[in-house]
Amino acid sequence: MEKATFGGGCFWCTEAVFQDLAGVQKVESGYAGGHLENPTYKQVTSGTTGHAEVLQITYDPDTISYDELLEVFWKTHDPTTLNRQGNDIGPQYRSIVLYHNDEQREKAEKYLKELDASGAFDDPIVTTIEPLQEFYPAEDYHQNYFNTHGHEPYCSFVIRPKVEKFRKVFAGKLKPGAVK
């Protein structure tokens, strides 16, 4: 198994997307990219810790590649908005790839460069690519959030449409049994 770490806005939304991918064994919401050790959700949402809400994804590279994870990452959030995804505003919602090794760094930089050059977005991509220094798991109540809180308004109105769109676009990469 290998690990990938991405931040693309609210981790409740991004976690729900990556959990459905075949080859993904575990998705853990957490914090990374900042300066405060063992931050809490309250501290991170203050915008003063330097941390982003991120996912640490444990995956089987024989089933899904890092390149495929990058594709899902960049196609399921807006990488052109600085410190913002939808109504979520602040540096904790920035677009960030935290690489675990030089190969991941090279692949992320190449993908970003090609995507930016393609003209897929009207605005420049602001995603940062940084080495992962430390990953801090979020509190237990943040884990598997959409699957355990899908009835709540935020999940119904914000997360569910994103997950449904993802499932249509990436139908061929879903786990058996994932709703298509």
Short mmCIF file of C-alpha atoms in Angstrom, two decimals:
data_model
loop_
_atom_site.label_atom_id
_atom_site.label_comp_id
_atom_site.label_asym_id
_atom_site.label_seq_id
_atom_site.Cartn_x
_atom_site.Cartn_y
_atom_site.Cartn_z
CA MET A 1 0.00 0.00 0.00
CA GLU A 2 1.03 3.58 -0.66
CA LYS A 3 -0.19 6.96 0.60
CA ALA A 4 -1.25 10.19 -1.07
CA THR A 5 -2.20 13.42 0.70
CA PHE A 6 -4.39 16.10 -0.87
CA GLY A 7 -6.31 19.16 0.24
CA GLY A 8 -9.13 20.40 -1.98
CA GLY A 9 -11.46 22.24 0.36
CA CYS A 10 -13.65 20.81 3.08
CA PHE A 11 -12.46 17.33 3.96
CA TRP A 12 -16.03 16.12 4.45
CA CYS A 13 -16.61 16.64 0.72
CA THR A 14 -13.33 15.30 -0.56
CA GLU A 15 -13.34 12.27 1.73
CA ALA A 16 -16.70 11.14 0.31
CA VAL A 17 -15.30 11.20 -3.22
CA PHE A 18 -12.09 9.24 -2.64
CA GLN A 19 -13.78 6.59 -0.48
CA ASP A 20 -15.66 5.30 -3.55
CA LEU A 21 -12.57 4.62 -5.68
CA ALA A 22 -11.53 1.05 -6.36
CA GLY A 23 -8.08 0.45 -4.90
CA VAL A 24 -8.52 2.98 -2.09
CA GLN A 25 -8.23 1.11 1.18
CA LYS A 26 -8.57 4.00 3.63
CA VAL A 27 -9.30 7.72 3.57
CA GLU A 28 -8.49 9.68 6.71
CA SER A 29 -9.41 13.32 7.19
CA GLY A 30 -6.82 15.47 8.89
CA TYR A 31 -4.61 18.53 8.87
CA ALA A 32 -1.23 19.23 7.26
CA GLY A 33 0.90 21.97 5.78
CA GLY A 34 1.03 24.21 8.83
CA HIS A 35 3.20 25.02 11.81
CA LEU A 36 1.14 24.01 14.87
CA GLU A 37 1.66 20.52 16.30
CA ASN A 38 -1.43 18.39 16.94
CA PRO A 39 -3.95 21.06 15.90
CA THR A 40 -7.65 20.82 16.67
CA TYR A 41 -10.46 21.51 14.23
CA LYS A 42 -11.24 24.75 16.06
CA GLN A 43 -7.63 25.90 15.73
CA VAL A 44 -7.42 24.98 12.04
CA THR A 45 -10.71 26.70 11.18
CA SER A 46 -9.37 29.90 12.77
CA GLY A 47 -7.06 30.15 9.75
CA THR A 48 -4.01 30.87 11.91
CA THR A 49 -2.26 27.46 12.05
CA GLY A 50 -1.13 27.30 8.43
CA HIS A 51 -2.76 23.87 8.15
CA ALA A 52 -5.15 22.83 5.41
CA GLU A 53 -7.97 20.34 5.74
CA VAL A 54 -6.53 17.33 3.91
CA LEU A 55 -7.04 13.66 3.22
CA GLN A 56 -4.48 10.95 3.66
CA ILE A 57 -5.38 8.21 1.21
CA THR A 58 -4.03 4.68 1.56
CA TYR A 59 -4.26 2.93 -1.79
CA ASP A 60 -3.17 -0.14 -3.73
CA PRO A 61 -1.02 1.08 -6.65
CA ASP A 62 -1.74 -2.17 -8.52
CA THR A 63 -5.43 -1.15 -8.65
CA ILE A 64 -5.28 2.64 -8.84
CA SER A 65 -2.25 4.75 -9.67
CA TYR A 66 -1.09 7.99 -8.13
CA ASP A 67 -1.72 9.57 -11.55
CA GLU A 68 -5.37 8.49 -11.37
CA LEU A 69 -5.67 9.91 -7.86
CA LEU A 70 -4.26 13.21 -9.13
CA GLU A 71 -6.85 13.23 -11.93
CA VAL A 72 -9.67 12.76 -9.43
CA PHE A 73 -8.16 15.41 -7.15
CA TRP A 74 -7.97 18.08 -9.85
CA LYS A 75 -11.33 17.25 -11.42
CA THR A 76 -13.34 17.30 -8.19
CA HIS A 77 -12.53 20.77 -6.88
CA ASP A 78 -11.70 24.23 -8.23
CA PRO A 79 -7.91 24.57 -8.18
CA THR A 80 -8.10 28.21 -9.33
CA THR A 81 -9.60 29.77 -6.22
CA LEU A 82 -7.08 30.87 -3.63
CA ASN A 83 -8.00 29.79 -0.10
CA ARG A 84 -11.57 28.97 -1.07
CA GLN A 85 -13.89 26.20 -2.22
CA GLY A 86 -17.47 27.34 -2.69
CA ASN A 87 -18.70 28.97 0.51
CA ASP A 88 -15.73 27.65 2.50
CA ILE A 89 -13.23 30.49 2.79
CA GLY A 90 -9.82 30.58 4.46
CA PRO A 91 -6.32 29.16 4.06
CA GLN A 92 -7.47 25.86 5.58
CA TYR A 93 -9.49 25.26 2.36
CA ARG A 94 -6.62 25.86 -0.05
CA SER A 95 -5.79 23.51 -2.90
CA ILE A 96 -2.65 21.57 -1.99
CA VAL A 97 -0.80 18.42 -2.95
CA LEU A 98 1.47 17.15 -0.17
CA TYR A 99 3.89 14.69 -1.69
CA HIS A 100 5.46 11.74 0.12
CA ASN A 101 8.45 11.27 -2.23
CA ASP A 102 10.17 12.75 -5.29
CA GLU A 103 8.16 10.62 -7.71
CA GLN A 104 4.88 12.03 -6.37
CA ARG A 105 6.31 15.56 -6.53
CA GLU A 106 7.39 15.11 -10.15
CA LYS A 107 4.03 13.64 -11.17
CA ALA A 108 2.06 16.39 -9.42
CA GLU A 109 4.20 19.14 -10.95
CA LYS A 110 3.89 17.59 -14.42
CA TYR A 111 0.11 17.19 -14.13
CA LEU A 112 -0.33 20.75 -12.87
CA LYS A 113 1.82 22.16 -15.69
CA GLU A 114 -0.04 20.19 -18.37
CA LEU A 115 -3.44 21.05 -16.91
CA ASP A 116 -2.60 24.75 -16.71
CA ALA A 117 -1.25 24.75 -20.29
CA SER A 118 -4.35 22.95 -21.59
CA GLY A 119 -6.59 25.94 -20.92
CA ALA A 120 -9.04 23.75 -19.02
CA PHE A 121 -9.58 26.62 -16.59
CA ASP A 122 -10.14 30.31 -17.35
CA ASP A 123 -7.99 31.30 -14.39
CA PRO A 124 -4.52 30.06 -13.41
CA ILE A 125 -4.23 27.08 -11.10
CA VAL A 126 -3.19 28.11 -7.58
CA THR A 127 -2.65 24.59 -6.17
CA THR A 128 0.57 24.39 -4.19
CA ILE A 129 2.78 21.30 -4.24
CA GLU A 130 4.70 20.84 -1.02
CA PRO A 131 6.48 18.06 0.85
CA LEU A 132 4.40 16.41 3.56
CA GLN A 133 6.04 17.26 6.86
CA GLU A 134 3.45 15.82 9.22
CA PHE A 135 -0.13 14.60 8.94
CA TYR A 136 -2.40 15.06 11.95
CA PRO A 137 -5.61 13.00 11.92
CA ALA A 138 -8.77 15.01 12.49
CA GLU A 139 -11.00 14.27 15.44
CA ASP A 140 -13.03 11.05 15.21
CA TYR A 141 -16.32 12.81 14.45
CA HIS A 142 -14.84 14.11 11.16
CA GLN A 143 -13.99 10.63 9.86
CA ASN A 144 -16.38 9.01 7.36
CA TYR A 145 -18.54 12.11 7.76
CA PHE A 146 -20.77 11.94 4.69
CA ASN A 147 -21.55 8.26 5.21
CA THR A 148 -22.58 8.82 8.83
CA HIS A 149 -24.21 12.26 8.50
CA GLY A 150 -25.70 12.14 4.98
CA HIS A 151 -29.09 13.23 6.30
CA GLU A 152 -27.80 16.59 7.57
CA PRO A 153 -28.48 19.71 5.43
CA TYR A 154 -24.81 20.40 4.58
CA CYS A 155 -24.39 16.84 3.35
CA SER A 156 -27.66 16.90 1.40
CA PHE A 157 -27.13 20.23 -0.32
CA VAL A 158 -23.33 20.50 -0.68
CA ILE A 159 -21.72 17.05 -0.54
CA ARG A 160 -24.35 14.81 -2.16
CA PRO A 161 -24.44 16.70 -5.52
CA LYS A 162 -20.63 16.64 -5.66
CA VAL A 163 -20.51 12.90 -4.94
CA GLU A 164 -23.25 12.16 -7.49
CA LYS A 165 -21.39 14.11 -10.19
CA PHE A 166 -18.14 12.35 -9.29
CA ARG A 167 -19.82 8.92 -9.53
CA LYS A 168 -21.06 9.72 -13.05
CA VAL A 169 -17.72 11.05 -14.30
CA PHE A 170 -15.63 8.30 -12.73
CA ALA A 171 -18.11 5.38 -12.96
CA GLY A 172 -15.41 3.08 -14.34
CA LYS A 173 -13.14 3.64 -11.32
CA LEU A 174 -15.66 2.97 -8.55
CA LYS A 175 -15.54 0.15 -6.04
CA PRO A 176 -17.98 -2.68 -6.66
CA GLY A 177 -21.18 -1.75 -4.84
CA ALA A 178 -20.60 2.00 -5.00
CA VAL A 179 -23.77 3.70 -6.20
CA LYS A 180 -23.44 4.56 -9.89
#
